[in-house]
XYZ file of N, CA and C in Angstrom:
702
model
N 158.574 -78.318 90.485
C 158.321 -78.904 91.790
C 159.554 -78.860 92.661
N 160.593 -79.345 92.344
C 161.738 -79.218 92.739
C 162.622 -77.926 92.098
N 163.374 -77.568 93.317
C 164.114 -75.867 92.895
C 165.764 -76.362 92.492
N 166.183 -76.034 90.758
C 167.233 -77.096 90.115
C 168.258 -75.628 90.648
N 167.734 -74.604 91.076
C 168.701 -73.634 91.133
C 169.482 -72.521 90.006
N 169.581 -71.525 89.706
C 170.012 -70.625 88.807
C 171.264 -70.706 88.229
N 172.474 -71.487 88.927
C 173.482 -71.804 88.331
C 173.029 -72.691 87.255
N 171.913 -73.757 87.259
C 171.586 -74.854 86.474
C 170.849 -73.959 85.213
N 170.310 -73.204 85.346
C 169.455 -72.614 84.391
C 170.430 -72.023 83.465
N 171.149 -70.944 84.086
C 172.176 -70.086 83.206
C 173.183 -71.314 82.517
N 173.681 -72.445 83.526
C 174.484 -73.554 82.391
C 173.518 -73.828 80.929
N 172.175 -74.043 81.148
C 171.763 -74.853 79.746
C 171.392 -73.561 79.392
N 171.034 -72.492 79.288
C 170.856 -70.828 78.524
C 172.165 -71.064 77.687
N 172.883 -70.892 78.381
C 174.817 -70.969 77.740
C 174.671 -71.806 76.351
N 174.408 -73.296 76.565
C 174.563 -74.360 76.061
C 173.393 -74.181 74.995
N 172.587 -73.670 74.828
C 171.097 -73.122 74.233
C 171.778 -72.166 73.339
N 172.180 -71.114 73.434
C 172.899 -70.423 72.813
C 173.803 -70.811 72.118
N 174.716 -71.545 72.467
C 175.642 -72.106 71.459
C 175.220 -73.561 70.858
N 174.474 -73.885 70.888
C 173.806 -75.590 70.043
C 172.353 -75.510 69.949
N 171.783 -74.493 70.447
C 170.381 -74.485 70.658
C 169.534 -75.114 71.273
N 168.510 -75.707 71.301
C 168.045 -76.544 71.869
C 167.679 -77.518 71.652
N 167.842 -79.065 72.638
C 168.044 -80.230 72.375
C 166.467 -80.129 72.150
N 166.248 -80.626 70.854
C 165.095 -81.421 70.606
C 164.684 -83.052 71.301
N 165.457 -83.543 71.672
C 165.630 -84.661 72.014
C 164.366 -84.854 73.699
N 164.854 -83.242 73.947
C 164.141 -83.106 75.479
C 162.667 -82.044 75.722
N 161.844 -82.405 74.850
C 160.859 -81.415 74.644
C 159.889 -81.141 76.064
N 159.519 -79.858 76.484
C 159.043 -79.817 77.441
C 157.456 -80.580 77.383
N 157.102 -80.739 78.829
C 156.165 -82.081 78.339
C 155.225 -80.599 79.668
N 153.905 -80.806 78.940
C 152.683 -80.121 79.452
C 151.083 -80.458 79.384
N 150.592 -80.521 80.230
C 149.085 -81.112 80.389
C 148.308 -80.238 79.449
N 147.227 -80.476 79.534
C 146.437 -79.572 78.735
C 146.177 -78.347 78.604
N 146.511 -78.179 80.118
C 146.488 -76.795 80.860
C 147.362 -75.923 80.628
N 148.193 -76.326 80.023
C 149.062 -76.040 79.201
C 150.468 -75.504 80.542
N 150.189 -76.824 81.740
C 151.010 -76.364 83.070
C 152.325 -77.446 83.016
N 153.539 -76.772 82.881
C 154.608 -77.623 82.869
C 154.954 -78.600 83.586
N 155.035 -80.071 83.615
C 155.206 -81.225 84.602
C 156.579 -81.248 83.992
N 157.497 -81.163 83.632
C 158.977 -81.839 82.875
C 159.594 -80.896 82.017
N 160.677 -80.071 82.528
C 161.684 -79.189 81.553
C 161.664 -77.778 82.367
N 160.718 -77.941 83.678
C 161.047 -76.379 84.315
C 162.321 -75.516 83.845
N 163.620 -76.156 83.858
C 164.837 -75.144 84.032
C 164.961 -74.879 82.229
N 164.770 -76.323 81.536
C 164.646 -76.240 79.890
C 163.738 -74.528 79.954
N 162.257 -74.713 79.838
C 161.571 -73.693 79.839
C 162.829 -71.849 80.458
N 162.712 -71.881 81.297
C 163.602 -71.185 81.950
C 164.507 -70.342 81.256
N 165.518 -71.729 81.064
C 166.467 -71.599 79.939
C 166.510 -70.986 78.654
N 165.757 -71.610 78.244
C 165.194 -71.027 77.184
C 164.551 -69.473 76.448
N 163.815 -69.183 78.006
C 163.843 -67.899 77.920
C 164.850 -66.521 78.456
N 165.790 -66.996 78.993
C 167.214 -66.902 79.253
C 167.687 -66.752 78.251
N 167.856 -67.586 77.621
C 168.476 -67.595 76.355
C 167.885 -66.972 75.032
N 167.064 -65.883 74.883
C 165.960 -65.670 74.201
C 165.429 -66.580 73.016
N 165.088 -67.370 73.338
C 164.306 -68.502 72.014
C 162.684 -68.338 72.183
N 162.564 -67.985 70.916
C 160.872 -68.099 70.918
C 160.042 -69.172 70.959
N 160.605 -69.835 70.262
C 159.903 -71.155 70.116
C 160.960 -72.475 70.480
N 159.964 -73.327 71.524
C 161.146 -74.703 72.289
C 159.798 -75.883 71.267
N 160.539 -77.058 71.255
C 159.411 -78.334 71.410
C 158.722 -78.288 72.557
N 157.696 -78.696 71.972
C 156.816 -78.942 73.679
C 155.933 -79.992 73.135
N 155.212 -81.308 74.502
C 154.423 -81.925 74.034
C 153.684 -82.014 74.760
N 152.420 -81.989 74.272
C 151.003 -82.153 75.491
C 150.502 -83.404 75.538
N 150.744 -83.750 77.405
C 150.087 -84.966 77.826
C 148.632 -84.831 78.309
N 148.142 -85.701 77.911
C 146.766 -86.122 78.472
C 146.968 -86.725 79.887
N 146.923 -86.262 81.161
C 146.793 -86.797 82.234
C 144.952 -87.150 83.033
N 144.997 -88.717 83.836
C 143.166 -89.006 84.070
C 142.775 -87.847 85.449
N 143.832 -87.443 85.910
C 143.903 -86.521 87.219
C 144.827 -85.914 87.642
N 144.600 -85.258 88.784
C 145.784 -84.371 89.455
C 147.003 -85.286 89.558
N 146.555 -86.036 90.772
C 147.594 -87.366 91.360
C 148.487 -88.149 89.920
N 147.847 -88.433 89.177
C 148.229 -88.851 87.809
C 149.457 -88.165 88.039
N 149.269 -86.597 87.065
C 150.009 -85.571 87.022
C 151.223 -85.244 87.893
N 150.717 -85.351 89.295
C 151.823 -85.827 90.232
C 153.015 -86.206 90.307
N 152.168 -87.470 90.154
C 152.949 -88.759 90.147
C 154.031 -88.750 88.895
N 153.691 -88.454 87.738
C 154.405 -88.450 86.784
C 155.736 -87.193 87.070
N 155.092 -85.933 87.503
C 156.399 -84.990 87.784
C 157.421 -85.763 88.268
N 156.683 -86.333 89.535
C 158.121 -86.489 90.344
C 158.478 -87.429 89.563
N 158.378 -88.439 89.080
C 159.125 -89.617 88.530
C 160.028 -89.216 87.276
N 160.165 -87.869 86.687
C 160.107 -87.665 85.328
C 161.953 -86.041 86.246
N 161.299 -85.829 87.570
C 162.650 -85.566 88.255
C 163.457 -86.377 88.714
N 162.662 -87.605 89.106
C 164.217 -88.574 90.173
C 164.450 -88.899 88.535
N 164.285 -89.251 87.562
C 165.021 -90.252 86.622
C 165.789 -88.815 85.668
N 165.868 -87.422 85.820
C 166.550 -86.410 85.390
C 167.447 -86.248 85.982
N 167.477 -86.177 87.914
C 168.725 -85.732 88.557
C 168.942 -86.076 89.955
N 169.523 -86.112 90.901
C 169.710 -86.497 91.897
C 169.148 -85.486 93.115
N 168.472 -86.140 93.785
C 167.623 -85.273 94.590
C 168.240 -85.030 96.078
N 168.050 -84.528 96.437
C 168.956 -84.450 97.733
C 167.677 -85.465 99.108
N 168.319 -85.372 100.203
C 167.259 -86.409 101.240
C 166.221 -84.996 101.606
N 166.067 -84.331 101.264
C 165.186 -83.243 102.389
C 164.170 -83.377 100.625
N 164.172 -84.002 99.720
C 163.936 -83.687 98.673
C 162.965 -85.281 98.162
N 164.075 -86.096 98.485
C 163.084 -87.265 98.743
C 162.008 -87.590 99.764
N 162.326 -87.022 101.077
C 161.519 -86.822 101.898
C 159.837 -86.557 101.418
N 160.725 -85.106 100.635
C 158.856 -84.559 100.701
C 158.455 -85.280 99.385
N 159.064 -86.143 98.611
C 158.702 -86.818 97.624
C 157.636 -87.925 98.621
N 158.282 -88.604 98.984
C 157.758 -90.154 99.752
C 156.151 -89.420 100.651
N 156.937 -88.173 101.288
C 155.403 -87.400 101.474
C 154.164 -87.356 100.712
N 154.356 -86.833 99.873
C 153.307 -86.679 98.761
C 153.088 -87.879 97.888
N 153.839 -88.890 97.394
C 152.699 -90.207 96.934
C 152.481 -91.115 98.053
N 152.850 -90.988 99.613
C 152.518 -92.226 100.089
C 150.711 -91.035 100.379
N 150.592 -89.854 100.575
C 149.081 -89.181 100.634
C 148.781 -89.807 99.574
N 149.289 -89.443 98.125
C 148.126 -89.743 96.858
C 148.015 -91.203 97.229
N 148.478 -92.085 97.337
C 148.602 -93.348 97.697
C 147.496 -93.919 98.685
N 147.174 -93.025 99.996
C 145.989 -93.349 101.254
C 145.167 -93.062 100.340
N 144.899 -91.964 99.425
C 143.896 -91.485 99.086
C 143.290 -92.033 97.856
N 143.919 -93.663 96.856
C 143.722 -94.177 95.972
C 143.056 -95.578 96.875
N 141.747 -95.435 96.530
C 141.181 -96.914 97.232
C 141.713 -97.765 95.981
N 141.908 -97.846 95.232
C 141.942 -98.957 93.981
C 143.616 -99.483 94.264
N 144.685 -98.489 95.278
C 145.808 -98.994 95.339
C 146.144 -100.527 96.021
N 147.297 -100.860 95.210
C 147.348 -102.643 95.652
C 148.600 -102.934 95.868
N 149.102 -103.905 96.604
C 150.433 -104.342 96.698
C 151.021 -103.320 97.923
N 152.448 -103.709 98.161
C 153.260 -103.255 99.676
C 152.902 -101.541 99.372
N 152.657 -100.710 100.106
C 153.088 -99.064 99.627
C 153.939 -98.810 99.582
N 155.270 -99.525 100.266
C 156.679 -99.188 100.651
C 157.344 -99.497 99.410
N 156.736 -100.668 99.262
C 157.872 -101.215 98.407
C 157.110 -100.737 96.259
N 155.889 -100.207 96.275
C 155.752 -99.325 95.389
C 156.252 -97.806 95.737
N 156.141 -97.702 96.072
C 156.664 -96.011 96.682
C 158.180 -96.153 96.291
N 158.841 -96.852 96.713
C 160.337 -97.286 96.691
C 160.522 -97.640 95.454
N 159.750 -98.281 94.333
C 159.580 -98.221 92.878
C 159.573 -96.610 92.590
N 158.852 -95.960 92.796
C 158.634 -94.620 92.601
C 159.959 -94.024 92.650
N 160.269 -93.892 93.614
C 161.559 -92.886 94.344
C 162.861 -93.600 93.975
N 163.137 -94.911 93.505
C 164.106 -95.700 92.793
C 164.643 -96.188 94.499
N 163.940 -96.164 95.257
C 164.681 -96.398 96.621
C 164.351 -97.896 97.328
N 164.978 -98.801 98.313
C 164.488 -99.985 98.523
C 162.819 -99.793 99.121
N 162.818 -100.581 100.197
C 161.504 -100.686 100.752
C 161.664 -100.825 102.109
N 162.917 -100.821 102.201
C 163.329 -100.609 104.064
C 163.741 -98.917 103.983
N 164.226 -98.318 102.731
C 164.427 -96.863 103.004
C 163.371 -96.055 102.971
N 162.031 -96.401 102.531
C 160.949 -95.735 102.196
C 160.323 -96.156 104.183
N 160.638 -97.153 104.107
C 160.301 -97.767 106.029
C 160.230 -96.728 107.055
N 161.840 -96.370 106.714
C 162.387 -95.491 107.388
C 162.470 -93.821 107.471
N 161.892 -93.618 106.171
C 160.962 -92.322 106.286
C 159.618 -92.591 106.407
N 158.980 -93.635 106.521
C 157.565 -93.447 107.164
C 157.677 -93.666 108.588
N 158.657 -94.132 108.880
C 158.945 -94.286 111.031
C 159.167 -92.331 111.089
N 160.093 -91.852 109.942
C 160.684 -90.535 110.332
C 159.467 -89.436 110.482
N 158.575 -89.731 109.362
C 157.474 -88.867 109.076
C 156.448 -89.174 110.385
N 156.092 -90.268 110.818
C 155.263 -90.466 111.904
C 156.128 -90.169 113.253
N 157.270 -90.057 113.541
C 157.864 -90.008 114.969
C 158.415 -88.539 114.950
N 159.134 -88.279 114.153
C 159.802 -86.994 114.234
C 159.258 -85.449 115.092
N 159.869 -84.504 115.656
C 159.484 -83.460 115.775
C 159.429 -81.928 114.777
N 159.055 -81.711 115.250
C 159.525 -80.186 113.740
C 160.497 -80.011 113.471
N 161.708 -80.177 114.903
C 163.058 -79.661 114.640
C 163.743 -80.936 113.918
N 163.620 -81.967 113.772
C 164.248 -82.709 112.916
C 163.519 -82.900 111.553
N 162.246 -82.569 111.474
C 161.819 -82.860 110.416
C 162.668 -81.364 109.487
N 162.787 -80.220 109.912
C 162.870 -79.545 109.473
C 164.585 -79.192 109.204
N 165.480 -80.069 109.652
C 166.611 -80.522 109.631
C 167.035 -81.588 108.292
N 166.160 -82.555 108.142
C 165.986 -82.993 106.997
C 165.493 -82.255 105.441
N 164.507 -81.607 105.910
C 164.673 -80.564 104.606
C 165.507 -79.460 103.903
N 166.188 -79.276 105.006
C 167.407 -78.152 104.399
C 168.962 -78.726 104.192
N 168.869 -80.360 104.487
C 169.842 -81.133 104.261
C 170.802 -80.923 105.524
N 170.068 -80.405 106.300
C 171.346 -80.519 107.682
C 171.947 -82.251 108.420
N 170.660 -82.577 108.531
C 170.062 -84.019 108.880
C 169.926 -85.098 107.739
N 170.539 -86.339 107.612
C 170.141 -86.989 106.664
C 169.039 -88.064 106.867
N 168.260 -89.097 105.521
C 167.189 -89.763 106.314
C 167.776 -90.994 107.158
N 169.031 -91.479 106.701
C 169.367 -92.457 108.075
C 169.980 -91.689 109.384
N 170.413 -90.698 109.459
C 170.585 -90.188 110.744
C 169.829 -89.778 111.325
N 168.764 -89.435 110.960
C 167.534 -88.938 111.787
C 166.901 -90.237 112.203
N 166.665 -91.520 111.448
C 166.080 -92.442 111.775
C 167.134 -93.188 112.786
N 168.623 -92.729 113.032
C 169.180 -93.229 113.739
C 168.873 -92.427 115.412
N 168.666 -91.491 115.050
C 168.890 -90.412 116.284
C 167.192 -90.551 116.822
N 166.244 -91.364 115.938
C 164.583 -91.164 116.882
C 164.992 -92.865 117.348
N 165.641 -93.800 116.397
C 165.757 -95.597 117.585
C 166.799 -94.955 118.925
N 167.511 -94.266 118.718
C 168.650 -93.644 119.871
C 167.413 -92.926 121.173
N 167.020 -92.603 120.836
C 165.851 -91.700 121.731
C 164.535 -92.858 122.353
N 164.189 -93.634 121.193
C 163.392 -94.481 121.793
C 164.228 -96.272 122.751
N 165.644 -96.084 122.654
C 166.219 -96.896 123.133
C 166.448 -96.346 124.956
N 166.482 -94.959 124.478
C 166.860 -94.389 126.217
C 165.766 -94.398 127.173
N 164.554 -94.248 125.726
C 163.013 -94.398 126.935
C 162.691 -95.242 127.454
N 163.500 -96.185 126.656
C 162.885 -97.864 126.887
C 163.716 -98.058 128.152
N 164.532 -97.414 128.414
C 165.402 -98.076 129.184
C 165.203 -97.177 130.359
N 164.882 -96.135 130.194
C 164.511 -95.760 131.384
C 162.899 -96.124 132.444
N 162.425 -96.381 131.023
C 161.049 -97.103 131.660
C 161.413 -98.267 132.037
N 162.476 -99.027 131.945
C 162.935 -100.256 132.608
C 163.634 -99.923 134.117
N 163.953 -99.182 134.145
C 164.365 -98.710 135.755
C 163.555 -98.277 136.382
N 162.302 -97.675 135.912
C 161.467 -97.302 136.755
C 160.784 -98.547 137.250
N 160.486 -99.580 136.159
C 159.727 -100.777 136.580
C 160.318 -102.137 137.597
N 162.070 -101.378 137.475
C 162.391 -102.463 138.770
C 162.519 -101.807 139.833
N 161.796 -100.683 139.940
C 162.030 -99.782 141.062
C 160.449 -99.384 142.042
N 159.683 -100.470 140.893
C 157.967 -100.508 141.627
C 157.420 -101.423 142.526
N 156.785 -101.349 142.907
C 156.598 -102.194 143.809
C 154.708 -102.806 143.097
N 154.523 -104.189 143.812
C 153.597 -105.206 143.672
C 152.151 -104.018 143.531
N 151.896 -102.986 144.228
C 151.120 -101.846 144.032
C 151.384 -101.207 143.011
N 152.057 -100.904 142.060
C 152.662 -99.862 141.214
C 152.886 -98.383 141.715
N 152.958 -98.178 143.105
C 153.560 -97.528 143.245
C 154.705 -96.582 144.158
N 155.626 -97.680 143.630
C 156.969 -97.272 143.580
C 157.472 -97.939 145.312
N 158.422 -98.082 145.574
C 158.960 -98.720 146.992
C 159.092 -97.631 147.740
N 157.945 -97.857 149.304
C 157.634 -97.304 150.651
C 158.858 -97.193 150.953
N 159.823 -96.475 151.564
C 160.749 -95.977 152.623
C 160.344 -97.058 154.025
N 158.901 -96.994 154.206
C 158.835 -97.961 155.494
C 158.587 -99.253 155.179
N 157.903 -99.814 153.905
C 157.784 -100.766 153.483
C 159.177 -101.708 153.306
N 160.046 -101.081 152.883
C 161.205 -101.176 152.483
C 162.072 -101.587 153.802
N 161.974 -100.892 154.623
C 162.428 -101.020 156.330
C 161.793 -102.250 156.724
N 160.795 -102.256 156.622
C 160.485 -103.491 157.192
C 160.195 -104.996 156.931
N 160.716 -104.626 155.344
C 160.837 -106.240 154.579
C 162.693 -106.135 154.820
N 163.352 -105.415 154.931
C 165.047 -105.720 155.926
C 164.870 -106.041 157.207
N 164.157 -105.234 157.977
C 164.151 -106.328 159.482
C 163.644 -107.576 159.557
N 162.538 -108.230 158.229
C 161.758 -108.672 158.331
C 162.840 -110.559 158.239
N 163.832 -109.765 156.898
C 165.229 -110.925 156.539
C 165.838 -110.730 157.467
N 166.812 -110.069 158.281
C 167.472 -110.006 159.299
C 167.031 -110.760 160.714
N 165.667 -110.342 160.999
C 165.218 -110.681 162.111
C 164.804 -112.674 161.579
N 164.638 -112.794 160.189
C 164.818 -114.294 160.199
C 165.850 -115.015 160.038
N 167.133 -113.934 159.845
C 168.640 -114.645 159.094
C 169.298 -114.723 161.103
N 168.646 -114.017 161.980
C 168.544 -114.124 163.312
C 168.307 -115.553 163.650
N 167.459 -115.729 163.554
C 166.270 -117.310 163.692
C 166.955 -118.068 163.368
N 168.154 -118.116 162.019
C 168.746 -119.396 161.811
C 168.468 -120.038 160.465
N 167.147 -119.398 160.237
C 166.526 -119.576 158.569
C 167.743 -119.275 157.319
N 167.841 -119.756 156.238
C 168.707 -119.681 155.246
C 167.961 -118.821 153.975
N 168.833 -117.857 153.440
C 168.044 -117.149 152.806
C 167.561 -117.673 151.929
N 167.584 -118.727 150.974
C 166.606 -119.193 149.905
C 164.982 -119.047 150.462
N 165.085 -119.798 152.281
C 163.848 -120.301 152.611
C 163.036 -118.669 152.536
N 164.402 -117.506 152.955
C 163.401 -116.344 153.688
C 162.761 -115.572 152.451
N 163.907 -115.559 151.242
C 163.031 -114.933 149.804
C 161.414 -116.045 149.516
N 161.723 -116.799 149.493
C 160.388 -117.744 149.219
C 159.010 -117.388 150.194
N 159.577 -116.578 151.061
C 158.368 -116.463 151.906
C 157.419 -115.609 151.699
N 155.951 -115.531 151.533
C 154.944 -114.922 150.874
C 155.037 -113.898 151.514
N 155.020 -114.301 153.474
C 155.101 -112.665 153.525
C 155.501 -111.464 153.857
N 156.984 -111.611 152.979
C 157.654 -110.428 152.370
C 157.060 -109.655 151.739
N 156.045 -109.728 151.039
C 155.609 -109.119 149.717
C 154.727 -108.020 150.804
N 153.707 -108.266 151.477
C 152.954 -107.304 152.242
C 153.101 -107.615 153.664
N 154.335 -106.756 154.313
C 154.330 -106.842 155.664
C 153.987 -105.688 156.526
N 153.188 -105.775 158.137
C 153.227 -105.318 158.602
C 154.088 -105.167 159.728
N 153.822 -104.130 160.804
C 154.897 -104.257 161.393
C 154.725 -105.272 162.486
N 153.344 -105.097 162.929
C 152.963 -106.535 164.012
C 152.928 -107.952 163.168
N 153.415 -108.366 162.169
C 153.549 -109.569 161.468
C 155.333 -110.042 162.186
N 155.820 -108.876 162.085
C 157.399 -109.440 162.555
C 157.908 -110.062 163.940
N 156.642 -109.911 164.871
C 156.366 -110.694 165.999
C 158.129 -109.925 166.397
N 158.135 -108.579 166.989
C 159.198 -108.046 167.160
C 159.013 -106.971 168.146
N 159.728 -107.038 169.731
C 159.365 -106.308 169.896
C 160.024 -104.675 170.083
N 160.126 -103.389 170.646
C 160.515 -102.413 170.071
C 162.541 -102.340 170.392
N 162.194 -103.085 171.154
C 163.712 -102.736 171.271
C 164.713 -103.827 170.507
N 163.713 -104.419 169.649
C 164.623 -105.321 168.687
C 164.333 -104.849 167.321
N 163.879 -104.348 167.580
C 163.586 -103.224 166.275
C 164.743 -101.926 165.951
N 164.622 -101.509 167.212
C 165.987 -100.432 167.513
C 167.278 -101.458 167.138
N 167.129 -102.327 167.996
C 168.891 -102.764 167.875
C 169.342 -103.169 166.513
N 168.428 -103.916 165.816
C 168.416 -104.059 164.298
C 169.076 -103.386 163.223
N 167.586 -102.175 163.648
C 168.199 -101.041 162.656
C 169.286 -100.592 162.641
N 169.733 -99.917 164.268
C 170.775 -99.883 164.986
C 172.222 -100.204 163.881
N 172.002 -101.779 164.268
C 173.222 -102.824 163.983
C 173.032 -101.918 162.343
N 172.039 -102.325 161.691
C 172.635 -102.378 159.816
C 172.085 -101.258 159.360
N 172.099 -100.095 160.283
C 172.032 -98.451 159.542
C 170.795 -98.651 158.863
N 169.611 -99.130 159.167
C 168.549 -98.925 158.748
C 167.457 -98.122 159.331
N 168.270 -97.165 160.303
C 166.897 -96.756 160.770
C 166.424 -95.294 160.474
């Protein structure tokens, strides 16, 4: 399931050859007589020309069974890399949707599985549901690790957030977005009352700022000009 690589094979061929083979580690096979445990052993072995290895046949109730047991029977053999756990957490959190009889957190069984907590299994199910190809596919060849990628999609969803926050103080009571003239004429609308003598607490409080027209400002055109005039609003 996992690729241990040819340097690994030719080390235990070597070691096969000179001590033979550990009985201790017999290759383990379903009925099918399809290897779940000792790929590189097997390998090795025939590398090393040996005719005959131990082998023992498991009775597995299903595929997923079978599965499930590979991978668990690799993380507790060797250290997997993150593009490696990835597609691990991939494949039992599926067998996992696909077990109605399953019970308890998935994260935090899955994270039993993979020897990993239940906030790191979290964080490849945020990675697996948010990600794009190019990072997912960054994580599998080990370019990307799983907390930097999960750092770099909260980094991305922090800038959206925040840009959708500027857009929303930048809308207006319509949703959409502040008039150029609307805008003009809720400034003459304060000016022409900071004129009057009114204090601005009273003039923000006033309802109608929110929808003004231009015959509401009881203004007529040449105080309109001088206004704008005066504070470059026109």
């Amino acid at each position: 399931m996992f690729s241990n690589g040819f340097d690994k094979v030719t080390e235990i061929a070597n070691d096969m050859i000179a001590n033979g083979f550990d009985k201790s580690r017999p290759i383990i096979v379903t009925e099918a007589y399809i290897i779940v445990d000792g790929h590189s052993r097997f390998m090795a072995a025939k590398k090393a020309g040996l005719e005959k290895v131990p082998v023992i046949i498991k009775k597995f109730e299903s595929r997923d069974e079978t599965i499930e047991y590979e991978y668990k029977m690799q993380l507790n053999s060797r250290r997997l890399t993150d593009g490696e756990y990835f597609a691990a957490f991939l494949k039992l959190d599926e067998i996992r949707k696909q077990n109605p009889n399953a019970q308890g957190n998935s994260d935090e069984m899955i994270g039993r599985q993979l020897n990993k907590s239940a906030r790191q299994v979290c964080k490849m199910r945020e990675i697996a549901k948010k990600a794009d190809a190019a990072l997912l596919e960054k994580i599998q060849t080990g370019a990307v690790s799983i907390n930097k990628a999960h750092e770099m999609i909260k980094a991305a969803e922090a800038k959206k957030k925040a840009g959708e926050v500027v857009e929303e103080e930048t809308t207006s009571n319509t949703g959409k977005g502040i008039n150029q003239d609307s805008f003009k004429l809720g400034v003459l609308f304060v000016l022409s009352e900071l004129e009057k003598g009114r204090k601005k607490g009273q003039i923000l409080k006033d309802k109608r700022i929110a929808k003004l027209e231009l015959g509401e400002l009881n203004l007529s055109e040449e105080d309109v000009a001088r206004i704008s005039q005066r504070f470059g609003i026109a």
